XYZ file of C-alpha atoms in Angstrom:
592
model
C 252.528 122.094 -116.042
C 252.943 125.829 -115.972
C 249.599 127.710 -115.917
C 248.714 131.514 -117.102
C 247.375 132.124 -113.534
C 250.722 131.194 -112.014
C 252.310 134.192 -113.555
C 249.722 136.624 -112.556
C 250.009 138.518 -109.380
C 248.508 141.851 -110.377
C 246.239 143.192 -113.182
C 249.480 144.729 -114.801
C 250.505 140.911 -115.461
C 247.059 140.127 -116.775
C 247.363 142.952 -119.392
C 250.361 141.056 -120.850
C 248.158 138.315 -122.168
C 246.821 138.512 -125.556
C 242.926 138.427 -125.765
C 242.714 134.879 -127.198
C 244.701 133.714 -124.038
C 241.945 135.003 -121.630
C 239.429 131.908 -121.893
C 242.151 129.687 -120.888
C 242.984 131.939 -117.798
C 239.282 131.808 -117.116
C 239.246 128.021 -117.000
C 242.196 127.979 -114.655
C 240.714 130.794 -112.414
C 237.665 128.731 -112.079
C 239.579 125.711 -111.080
C 241.795 127.465 -108.699
C 238.635 128.741 -106.853
C 236.791 125.354 -107.015
C 240.181 123.830 -105.598
C 240.323 125.958 -102.673
C 236.789 126.468 -101.630
C 236.272 122.661 -101.863
C 238.360 122.071 -98.897
C 238.233 125.456 -97.026
C 234.576 126.263 -97.483
C 233.049 129.697 -98.418
C 231.044 131.345 -101.154
C 231.168 129.620 -104.428
C 228.533 129.995 -107.025
C 228.752 133.805 -107.076
C 232.412 134.046 -107.897
C 232.255 131.113 -110.435
C 229.344 133.175 -112.302
C 231.757 136.312 -112.796
C 235.037 134.919 -113.654
C 235.079 136.258 -117.155
C 233.642 139.444 -116.033
C 236.356 139.834 -113.326
C 239.084 139.149 -115.902
C 237.665 141.582 -118.450
C 237.329 144.462 -115.999
C 240.837 144.217 -114.775
C 242.004 143.636 -118.388
C 240.361 146.708 -119.706
C 240.521 149.298 -116.951
C 243.440 150.603 -114.806
C 242.736 149.267 -111.511
C 243.262 150.547 -108.736
C 243.447 153.826 -110.197
C 240.199 153.436 -111.735
C 237.643 152.353 -109.118
C 235.952 149.112 -108.966
C 233.490 147.982 -106.271
C 231.673 144.574 -105.971
C 228.199 144.825 -104.332
C 227.793 142.551 -101.479
C 231.221 140.915 -102.364
C 230.261 137.200 -102.425
C 231.449 137.349 -106.030
C 235.014 138.848 -105.378
C 237.017 135.692 -105.052
C 238.466 135.954 -108.549
C 238.974 139.726 -108.060
C 241.295 138.890 -104.911
C 243.019 136.052 -106.727
C 244.001 138.523 -109.613
C 244.991 141.323 -107.262
C 247.841 139.919 -105.500
C 246.180 137.539 -103.045
C 246.449 134.294 -104.862
C 249.024 132.852 -102.423
C 246.965 133.978 -99.569
C 243.580 132.552 -100.804
C 243.621 129.351 -99.012
C 243.498 131.643 -95.913
C 240.186 132.950 -97.067
C 237.804 133.426 -93.978
C 240.086 131.517 -91.643
C 241.381 133.341 -88.415
C 244.041 135.714 -89.500
C 243.605 135.149 -92.962
C 241.906 137.350 -95.713
C 238.211 138.352 -95.515
C 235.598 136.528 -97.472
C 234.488 140.120 -98.587
C 236.347 143.187 -100.153
C 238.012 145.101 -97.382
C 239.704 148.304 -97.859
C 242.346 147.761 -95.246
C 243.271 144.420 -96.978
C 244.196 145.852 -100.318
C 244.566 148.803 -102.520
C 242.428 146.940 -104.992
C 239.372 146.739 -102.457
C 237.971 150.175 -103.171
C 235.071 149.812 -100.840
C 234.145 147.359 -98.016
C 231.129 145.379 -98.922
C 229.209 142.719 -97.016
C 225.641 144.167 -97.165
C 223.824 144.427 -100.501
C 223.047 147.357 -102.530
C 225.539 149.937 -101.351
C 227.942 149.885 -104.389
C 225.878 152.337 -106.638
C 225.832 155.054 -103.950
C 229.553 154.560 -103.098
C 230.827 154.516 -106.683
C 228.789 157.562 -107.377
C 230.312 159.213 -104.427
C 233.837 158.266 -105.735
C 232.902 159.543 -109.137
C 231.505 162.841 -107.924
C 234.771 163.301 -106.010
C 236.778 162.571 -109.095
C 234.981 165.240 -110.935
C 235.477 167.808 -108.190
C 239.095 167.220 -108.134
C 239.518 167.479 -111.861
C 240.048 163.711 -112.373
C 237.948 163.581 -115.655
C 239.282 160.585 -117.301
C 239.051 158.225 -114.196
C 236.667 155.394 -114.642
C 234.170 154.206 -111.804
C 232.657 150.855 -111.999
C 230.231 149.064 -109.681
C 229.087 145.292 -110.336
C 225.559 144.891 -109.002
C 223.412 141.740 -109.093
C 219.964 141.583 -110.356
C 218.766 140.953 -106.744
C 220.648 143.676 -105.151
C 219.661 146.340 -107.668
C 215.940 145.894 -106.769
C 216.746 147.012 -103.355
C 215.546 150.471 -102.285
C 219.036 152.000 -101.632
C 220.163 150.834 -105.209
C 217.277 152.744 -106.605
C 218.121 155.718 -104.685
C 221.534 155.615 -106.123
C 220.354 155.007 -109.577
C 217.914 157.864 -109.188
C 220.640 160.374 -108.398
C 223.193 158.826 -110.802
C 220.904 159.567 -113.635
C 220.855 163.385 -113.182
C 224.680 163.607 -112.849
C 227.326 163.791 -115.809
C 230.019 161.706 -113.856
C 231.986 159.003 -115.336
C 230.463 155.854 -113.809
C 229.498 152.494 -115.125
C 227.014 150.104 -113.521
C 227.456 146.584 -114.544
C 224.237 144.735 -113.897
C 225.192 141.002 -113.459
C 221.776 139.313 -114.097
C 221.716 135.638 -113.128
C 218.255 135.884 -111.890
C 219.445 134.706 -108.289
C 220.952 136.293 -105.250
C 221.134 133.569 -102.470
C 217.667 132.448 -103.185
C 215.932 133.063 -106.504
C 215.227 136.692 -107.344
C 211.714 137.943 -106.835
C 209.601 140.961 -107.809
C 208.421 143.118 -110.744
C 212.036 144.141 -111.735
C 213.092 140.517 -111.858
C 210.128 139.906 -114.363
C 211.098 142.851 -116.269
C 214.613 141.842 -116.769
C 213.535 138.208 -117.684
C 211.579 139.992 -120.513
C 214.295 142.082 -121.537
C 216.498 138.762 -122.009
C 213.649 137.311 -123.931
C 213.045 140.206 -126.163
C 209.757 140.829 -124.836
C 210.124 144.021 -122.797
C 208.150 147.123 -123.556
C 209.669 149.594 -125.941
C 210.814 151.803 -123.099
C 213.784 150.656 -121.137
C 213.666 151.362 -117.423
C 217.361 152.414 -117.078
C 217.248 154.669 -120.204
C 214.170 156.225 -118.534
C 216.469 156.789 -115.652
C 219.029 158.717 -118.079
C 221.416 155.961 -117.986
C 223.249 154.983 -121.255
C 222.041 151.325 -121.516
C 223.840 148.632 -123.391
C 223.270 144.930 -123.630
C 222.174 142.154 -122.643
C 225.632 140.818 -123.354
C 226.631 137.087 -122.642
C 228.713 137.507 -119.561
C 230.752 134.450 -120.282
C 231.866 135.633 -123.863
C 235.266 137.209 -122.833
C 235.848 138.650 -126.215
C 232.446 140.422 -126.371
C 232.874 141.783 -122.768
C 236.152 143.112 -123.518
C 234.943 144.756 -126.633
C 232.070 146.343 -124.964
C 233.961 147.475 -121.888
C 236.529 149.125 -124.103
C 233.874 150.962 -125.997
C 232.207 152.013 -122.745
C 235.524 153.409 -121.311
C 235.269 156.057 -123.944
C 231.571 156.921 -123.488
C 230.995 159.698 -121.121
C 228.372 159.985 -118.346
C 226.618 157.298 -116.351
C 226.195 154.095 -118.017
C 224.688 150.652 -117.385
C 225.851 147.535 -119.036
C 223.445 144.555 -118.761
C 225.238 141.081 -118.736
C 223.650 137.642 -118.408
C 225.613 135.139 -116.412
C 224.997 131.620 -114.818
C 225.730 131.364 -111.169
C 227.999 128.562 -110.495
C 229.225 128.481 -114.102
C 231.746 125.711 -114.777
C 230.767 123.389 -111.961
C 227.778 121.207 -112.980
C 226.335 120.667 -109.434
C 226.656 124.527 -108.622
C 224.820 125.226 -111.921
C 221.988 122.725 -111.144
C 221.463 123.771 -107.392
C 222.305 127.468 -107.221
C 220.845 128.003 -103.659
C 222.786 125.153 -102.072
C 226.131 125.968 -103.935
C 225.982 129.466 -102.901
C 228.122 128.373 -99.971
C 228.059 124.473 -100.113
C 230.544 123.796 -97.415
C 233.212 121.056 -98.439
C 232.570 119.196 -101.682
C 234.376 117.005 -104.150
C 236.211 119.240 -106.552
C 235.884 116.922 -109.495
C 232.298 115.855 -109.069
C 231.036 118.701 -107.259
C 229.251 116.307 -104.694
C 229.067 117.795 -101.360
C 230.914 115.800 -98.694
C 228.384 114.259 -96.356
C 229.121 114.476 -92.576
C 228.870 111.463 -90.522
C 225.383 110.881 -89.274
C 225.184 111.976 -85.751
C 222.047 112.751 -83.818
C 222.318 116.337 -82.869
C 220.101 119.421 -81.945
C 218.429 121.171 -84.775
C 219.493 124.648 -86.130
C 217.704 127.365 -84.387
C 216.634 128.554 -87.854
C 214.875 125.230 -88.643
C 213.124 125.357 -85.253
C 211.765 128.645 -86.184
C 210.751 127.472 -89.668
C 208.890 124.130 -88.461
C 207.319 126.086 -85.584
C 205.785 128.855 -87.512
C 204.176 126.367 -89.841
C 202.977 124.503 -86.835
C 201.317 127.596 -85.366
C 200.177 129.051 -88.546
C 198.137 125.925 -89.419
C 196.169 126.509 -86.452
C 196.041 130.338 -86.519
C 195.039 131.812 -89.835
C 196.177 135.311 -88.823
C 199.862 134.395 -88.847
C 201.769 135.643 -91.859
C 205.590 135.303 -92.381
C 207.943 137.951 -93.991
C 211.520 137.664 -95.022
C 213.766 140.043 -97.071
C 215.254 137.559 -99.472
C 216.321 134.921 -97.017
C 213.781 132.214 -97.393
C 216.295 129.367 -97.105
C 218.853 130.943 -94.797
C 215.927 131.729 -92.316
C 213.943 128.613 -92.963
C 210.814 130.522 -93.668
C 211.053 128.475 -96.905
C 209.226 125.700 -94.851
C 206.149 128.109 -94.612
C 206.503 129.326 -98.284
C 206.280 125.532 -99.228
C 203.206 124.419 -97.265
C 201.333 127.774 -96.929
C 202.392 129.874 -99.856
C 199.689 132.419 -99.682
C 200.853 133.565 -96.173
C 204.508 133.604 -96.553
C 206.382 136.439 -98.494
C 209.833 136.799 -99.881
C 210.064 140.609 -100.515
C 213.568 140.614 -101.998
C 216.455 142.592 -100.514
C 214.256 145.116 -98.987
C 214.396 145.219 -95.006
C 212.859 148.609 -94.843
C 209.804 147.634 -96.829
C 209.661 144.199 -95.031
C 209.317 145.872 -91.680
C 206.787 148.577 -92.708
C 204.725 145.839 -94.797
C 204.579 143.852 -91.601
C 203.327 147.029 -89.671
C 200.724 147.567 -92.079
C 199.532 143.880 -91.982
C 199.640 144.342 -88.076
C 197.025 147.422 -88.340
C 194.588 145.010 -90.021
C 194.703 142.293 -87.415
C 197.218 140.081 -88.860
C 200.024 138.501 -86.838
C 203.410 139.201 -89.075
C 206.441 137.291 -88.099
C 209.085 139.481 -89.726
C 212.183 137.114 -90.040
C 215.519 139.109 -90.572
C 219.089 138.409 -89.689
C 220.177 140.515 -86.953
C 222.755 142.319 -89.001
C 220.217 143.173 -91.710
C 217.643 144.722 -89.275
C 220.103 147.460 -89.045
C 219.179 148.566 -92.363
C 215.547 149.128 -91.173
C 216.074 150.905 -88.004
C 213.932 153.841 -88.550
C 210.937 151.647 -89.585
C 211.227 149.615 -86.288
C 211.121 153.035 -84.431
C 208.571 155.114 -86.454
C 206.409 152.415 -88.264
C 206.143 149.889 -85.468
C 207.168 150.682 -82.027
C 205.805 154.331 -82.106
C 202.495 152.915 -83.030
C 202.596 150.053 -80.720
C 201.986 147.734 -83.650
C 202.554 143.897 -82.390
C 204.925 142.799 -85.251
C 206.978 139.735 -84.187
C 210.725 140.180 -85.149
C 212.545 137.016 -85.459
C 216.387 137.915 -85.488
C 218.348 134.972 -86.869
C 222.033 135.180 -86.701
C 222.086 137.144 -83.511
C 225.546 137.299 -81.945
C 228.861 136.335 -83.502
C 228.444 134.338 -86.575
C 232.055 133.102 -87.312
C 233.683 133.261 -90.834
C 231.403 135.889 -92.531
C 233.032 138.276 -90.158
C 232.346 141.794 -88.935
C 229.656 142.787 -91.719
C 227.613 139.870 -90.632
C 228.117 139.714 -86.930
C 224.613 140.255 -85.389
C 226.069 141.719 -82.077
C 224.491 145.250 -82.094
C 220.751 144.342 -81.797
C 220.299 144.343 -78.035
C 221.918 147.724 -77.765
C 220.058 149.576 -80.763
C 216.779 147.936 -79.828
C 216.901 148.314 -76.040
C 216.668 152.163 -76.295
C 213.303 151.989 -78.123
C 210.107 152.466 -76.173
C 207.251 149.912 -76.621
C 209.595 147.013 -77.657
C 210.123 143.778 -75.857
C 213.328 142.001 -76.415
C 213.679 138.110 -75.683
C 216.611 135.865 -76.076
C 215.748 132.125 -75.753
C 218.175 129.778 -74.047
C 217.128 126.718 -75.997
C 214.717 125.508 -78.643
C 211.880 125.135 -76.006
C 211.907 128.734 -75.181
C 212.049 129.691 -78.833
C 208.880 127.792 -79.559
C 207.205 129.100 -76.258
C 207.797 132.710 -76.924
C 206.616 132.236 -80.743
C 203.435 130.470 -79.177
C 203.094 133.374 -76.778
C 203.464 136.151 -79.501
C 200.848 134.800 -81.762
C 198.373 134.501 -78.858
C 198.259 138.404 -79.151
C 200.642 141.078 -77.754
C 199.988 144.712 -76.988
C 203.605 145.435 -78.262
C 205.928 144.413 -80.726
C 208.593 141.636 -79.679
C 212.044 140.974 -81.004
C 213.257 137.329 -80.555
C 217.065 137.006 -81.171
C 218.466 133.494 -81.682
C 221.959 132.537 -82.918
C 223.429 131.009 -86.088
C 223.640 127.218 -85.739
C 222.532 124.523 -83.701
C 220.460 124.604 -80.389
C 220.990 122.642 -77.392
C 218.402 119.884 -77.104
C 217.660 116.680 -79.152
C 214.183 116.353 -78.112
C 212.903 119.877 -78.986
C 209.464 119.446 -80.093
C 207.811 120.409 -76.817
C 204.012 120.861 -76.142
C 204.294 124.829 -76.298
C 203.019 126.974 -73.457
C 202.754 130.714 -72.734
C 205.519 132.855 -71.042
C 204.690 135.803 -68.896
C 206.215 138.767 -70.471
C 209.213 140.027 -68.347
C 209.983 137.029 -66.431
C 213.257 135.296 -65.911
C 214.061 131.946 -64.278
C 216.305 130.624 -61.566
C 217.993 127.567 -62.948
C 220.290 127.022 -60.019
C 220.685 128.447 -56.559
C 223.873 129.897 -55.245
C 225.170 131.588 -52.077
C 227.692 133.958 -53.230
C 227.860 134.445 -57.047
C 225.082 134.788 -59.520
C 225.389 134.315 -63.265
C 222.901 136.136 -65.280
C 222.643 134.897 -68.779
C 220.447 135.751 -71.827
C 220.191 133.509 -74.881
C 221.908 130.401 -76.066
C 225.286 131.260 -74.716
C 223.813 130.487 -71.245
C 224.095 126.727 -71.945
C 227.787 126.743 -71.204
C 227.002 127.940 -67.601
C 226.358 124.638 -65.934
C 229.537 123.391 -67.137
C 231.294 126.552 -65.811
C 229.523 125.959 -62.385
C 230.779 122.437 -62.369
C 234.356 123.212 -63.135
C 234.434 126.042 -60.671
C 235.193 123.862 -57.707
C 232.524 125.698 -55.537
C 229.229 124.794 -57.218
C 227.271 125.635 -53.961
C 228.306 129.162 -54.255
C 227.204 129.829 -57.698
C 223.685 130.544 -58.908
C 222.587 130.603 -62.405
C 219.567 132.863 -63.851
C 218.191 132.492 -67.324
C 216.882 136.205 -67.660
C 215.260 135.709 -71.071
C 213.920 139.042 -71.172
C 216.349 141.887 -71.898
C 213.293 144.248 -71.963
C 211.538 144.432 -69.797
C 213.829 143.116 -67.177
C 212.481 140.839 -64.309
C 212.989 143.500 -61.538
C 211.583 141.232 -58.687
C 213.925 138.548 -59.693
C 216.767 141.090 -59.979
C 216.045 142.382 -56.513
C 216.185 138.826 -55.089
C 219.610 138.394 -56.806
C 221.025 141.689 -55.480
C 219.878 140.663 -51.883
C 221.374 137.032 -51.991
C 224.696 137.460 -53.920
C 227.794 139.560 -53.542
C 229.176 139.027 -56.979
C 227.166 139.068 -60.292
C 228.223 138.202 -63.722
C 226.259 139.128 -66.675
C 226.676 136.932 -69.907
C 225.506 138.069 -73.475
C 226.558 137.405 -77.022
C 226.415 141.108 -77.979
C 228.141 144.489 -77.548
C 228.658 145.454 -73.838
C 227.864 149.021 -74.471
C 224.209 149.412 -74.075
C 223.524 145.715 -73.757
C 222.034 143.382 -71.263
C 224.866 143.826 -68.687
C 224.408 147.704 -69.019
C 220.632 147.218 -68.469
C 221.436 145.288 -65.158
C 223.794 147.833 -64.070
C 221.185 150.547 -64.533
C 218.907 148.647 -62.093
C 221.709 147.790 -59.688
C 222.340 151.372 -59.501
C 218.542 152.163 -58.812
C 218.595 149.716 -55.992
C 222.136 150.685 -54.659
C 223.591 147.269 -55.028
C 227.012 147.378 -53.362
C 228.310 144.145 -54.760
C 230.388 143.593 -57.946
C 229.110 143.277 -61.479
C 231.074 141.950 -64.194
C 229.827 142.318 -67.768
C 230.812 139.566 -70.384
C 229.935 140.835 -73.694
C 231.567 141.971 -76.857
C 234.011 144.781 -76.472
C 234.070 148.078 -78.273
C 235.590 146.716 -81.312
C 234.576 145.011 -84.628
C 235.390 141.247 -84.199
C 237.418 139.730 -87.163
C 236.314 136.581 -88.996
C 237.078 133.090 -87.795
C 235.046 129.984 -86.553
C 232.469 130.804 -83.994
C 234.688 129.451 -80.982
C 237.516 131.569 -82.390
C 235.434 134.712 -82.436
C 234.083 134.013 -79.005
C 237.685 133.777 -77.820
C 238.661 137.262 -79.667
C 235.706 138.845 -77.944
C 236.730 137.488 -74.416
C 233.287 135.666 -73.815
C 234.725 132.008 -74.352
C 234.500 129.502 -71.677
C 238.197 129.806 -70.579
C 237.805 133.682 -69.983
C 234.711 133.273 -67.932
C 236.215 130.436 -65.998
C 239.362 132.462 -65.197
C 237.296 135.337 -63.867
C 235.132 133.025 -61.570
C 238.262 131.260 -60.229
C 240.011 134.584 -59.329
C 236.789 135.943 -57.832
C 236.023 133.196 -55.650
C 239.430 132.322 -54.781
C 241.062 135.695 -54.503
C 244.181 134.588 -52.498
C 245.037 131.561 -54.625
């Protein structure tokens, strides 16, 4: 049976439909998204929630001449499908396929690359100011921002500036009371009161000099189109407040909005997630962190946990459920999270500040100025460190070693396995003189039996895991777990030693001196960028010690690595098993 969607390859095709046909198109678009995501995986709930808004925006505005930005971009699947990528949508987040987020190089309809939250208001204001300077007075500029994102500091900075301009910009506040986890904070409470008609007489957005309208039912296409048409002819900065349901149209996704943000594979009819076969396997690193902080906090009343809007993703949720008065979700506010932790540390608390590696980038000055400069012993637990797979370059946590290593007073540790993660958390809560960053990857660990009795680790010490006579492999972090197999497959296992360096800063200099004295070839291995990373640190000391052997750095090259599965991205980066094995073979057997 022919569908309306089958005839739409661009917004120009969409505009040929009558207004009364749009609800049918919305149903078809929902079914299309559900059909693909149920088998290919990806972000589901956010895109289902804005189907009507997506159709209305492209129906009313003249995209791509009018500029449209989707904050974060989790919700942009419908946008991609309506703007010429319908036939490519089954490649979404796959190696060589389209990105899961808006990407400027992918389409002229993707006006700004998004993946981290709260950037859209500043970007759309920049575009609107440019249009005004260039005399394009009728061009429209629209940013769609969620209620969790708009509470971020950067979003407020953008609103603060927008309110004193006269540019043609519309902020669509998509209020569904949830980001990935439920929204938190005073602004969330305010928006709840607005929806209930209990807000104070003054409207916060009108006080910021924005022309406010709403709340409007974000699933009523006729009302949305009418209101957007009206706003198109209203000059100056505007904010439209719409109410939507995340996961709209799939009962399971509406009922469990946290899980169905990105549910994996599921039955497209019932919505039931497809259960994977019961296999005993290692835990996820995030869960090891989550269970361990609870275990430690039950014995040490000084421990507090902080996360910026990722309690489920980081597994701090375990502590929030069991010790709620000492675990804090501060919303999408990484800068605030870091300085809040610093403030707590000044008063003798032991804050575990749990942030994805890629999001700590947003709080770099706070790490330097508020923590390291003052030698405050904040414990940074950097989840998703290294290549993360299908979320791609906006989310790869590959820069943390390089951007943290240059900061004085900061210890950096990468556990080889779950035992080392637990041991370093135990060590940190015993009391450190300096802040520490503990980086661990997305996904599962290396051990089935992981609940070890915890013990202290001496700061700045590595471990020899295997002795070798000719070549030494120096690894940091989980990636080191493939080394034993590499040695086994080399054909000359007696010639290859393996060292779990663990500490990137301070490096174990006595152990390095031993390595330099006893090996003519060194390989360094890290799941992070080469420039300024662990390998660079080893080279610096090798130069000081006048080491004359060869040093080969295996790390991520000077380029942004595309999206794909984690094994695929490791291969793209040249740090996969085969690449390292080939180098070992050519080095130990140069004439073969």
